[in-house]
Amino acid sequence: MTSRALTVGFDLDMTLIDSRPGIKAAYEALSAETGTYIDADLAVTRLGPPLDEELRHWFPEDKIQEMGDRYREIYPTYAIAPALAMPGAREAVAAVREHGGRAIVVTAKHEPNAKLHLAHLGIEADAVIGWLWAEAKAEALREHDAAVYVGDHTGDVRGARTAGALSVAVPTGPCDAAELRAAGADVVLTDLTEFPAWLASYAADGAAR
């Protein structure tokens, strides 16, 4: 394998972590504080895009910056502890290292909060890059020379393809397998529990070339 093949990027929400319980709690807290109705159950079904896109469903445009700042401020209080590692997440990251690689996290989430999630769950990434969504994720993927990007959303597929990285998708978030394939995913796994075996095959193929 080339050195490029040794870096694997992962999305965070609904790829490595199930952040829905905590995000729901944070939205409910923001709703109570502002007196503005937010359907938190609905909001957590469409995780992936930047926070501002969700807030626009509930607040006028001139309040988005203020509400986003406040949400990010209260997020550690409500959202970190309830989050869970997705099945196979720790093993997927470990598998990259077992193949001599680096595992990075590229997410649309506020970077400090992303780091809090990973630290709380004991998932160690070689780098964490936040504030990037869809095609913009290619910036970090190119910078870190990532050969593979793993995500759960069609936006993650677009980011991988823009970067020239192999898109590995898991239908564990808002997008099903058919949507991910239609968006151009190169590989669709059931979930991350299948990733170590896939990576072993990918590494073997690369070594044979």
Coordinates of C-alpha atoms in Angstrom, one line a residue, residues 47-136:
L47 CA -28.2 14.5 12.0
G48 CA -25.3 15.2 9.7
P49 CA -25.7 18.7 8.3
P50 CA -24.4 21.7 10.2
L51 CA -26.2 22.9 13.3
D52 CA -27.4 26.1 11.6
E53 CA -29.4 24.1 9.1
E54 CA -31.4 22.5 11.8
L55 CA -31.9 25.7 13.8
R56 CA -33.4 27.4 10.8
H57 CA -36.4 25.1 11.2
W58 CA -37.2 26.6 14.5
F59 CA -35.7 30.2 14.7
P60 CA -35.7 33.2 12.4
E61 CA -32.5 33.9 10.5
D62 CA -31.5 36.8 12.7
K63 CA -31.4 34.5 15.7
I64 CA -29.4 31.6 14.2
Q65 CA -25.9 32.8 15.2
E66 CA -27.0 33.5 18.8
M67 CA -28.9 30.2 19.2
G68 CA -26.0 28.3 17.6
D69 CA -23.6 29.8 20.1
R70 CA -25.9 29.1 23.0
Y71 CA -26.5 25.5 21.9
R72 CA -22.7 24.9 21.6
E73 CA -22.3 26.4 25.0
I74 CA -24.8 24.2 26.8
Y75 CA -23.9 21.1 24.7
P76 CA -21.3 19.7 27.0
T77 CA -23.7 19.8 30.0
Y78 CA -26.4 17.8 28.3
A79 CA -25.0 15.9 25.4
I80 CA -21.7 14.3 26.2
A81 CA -22.6 11.8 29.0
P82 CA -25.6 10.2 27.2
A83 CA -23.8 9.5 24.0
L84 CA -22.8 5.9 23.1
A85 CA -20.1 4.4 20.9
M86 CA -21.7 2.9 17.8
P87 CA -21.3 -0.9 17.5
G88 CA -17.8 -1.7 16.2
A89 CA -16.6 1.9 16.5
R90 CA -13.6 1.3 18.8
E91 CA -12.7 -1.9 16.9
A92 CA -12.8 0.0 13.6
V93 CA -10.4 2.7 14.8
A94 CA -8.2 0.0 16.3
A95 CA -8.2 -1.9 13.0
V96 CA -6.7 1.1 11.2
R97 CA -3.8 1.2 13.7
E98 CA -3.3 -2.5 13.4
H99 CA -2.6 -1.9 9.8
G100 CA -0.1 0.7 10.6
G101 CA -2.5 3.5 9.8
R102 CA -3.8 6.8 11.2
A103 CA -7.4 7.3 12.1
I104 CA -8.8 10.8 11.9
V105 CA -12.2 12.2 12.6
V106 CA -13.7 14.8 10.2
T107 CA -17.1 16.2 11.3
A108 CA -19.4 19.1 10.9
K109 CA -19.7 19.3 14.7
H110 CA -18.1 22.0 16.8
E111 CA -14.5 20.7 17.2
P112 CA -14.2 21.1 21.0
N113 CA -17.4 19.2 21.5
A114 CA -16.3 16.4 19.1
K115 CA -13.1 16.0 21.1
L116 CA -15.2 15.8 24.4
H117 CA -17.2 13.0 22.9
L118 CA -14.2 11.0 21.9
A119 CA -12.4 11.5 25.2
H120 CA -15.6 10.5 27.1
L121 CA -16.0 7.3 25.1
G122 CA -12.3 6.4 25.0
I123 CA -12.0 6.6 21.2
E124 CA -8.6 7.9 20.4
A125 CA -8.2 9.6 17.0
D126 CA -4.9 10.8 15.6
A127 CA -6.6 14.1 14.6
V128 CA -10.0 15.7 15.0
I129 CA -11.2 18.3 12.5
G130 CA -14.5 20.0 13.0
W131 CA -16.8 22.5 11.3
L132 CA -16.6 20.7 7.9
W133 CA -19.6 19.4 6.1
A134 CA -20.1 17.5 2.8
E135 CA -17.7 18.6 0.1
A136 CA -15.9 20.8 2.6

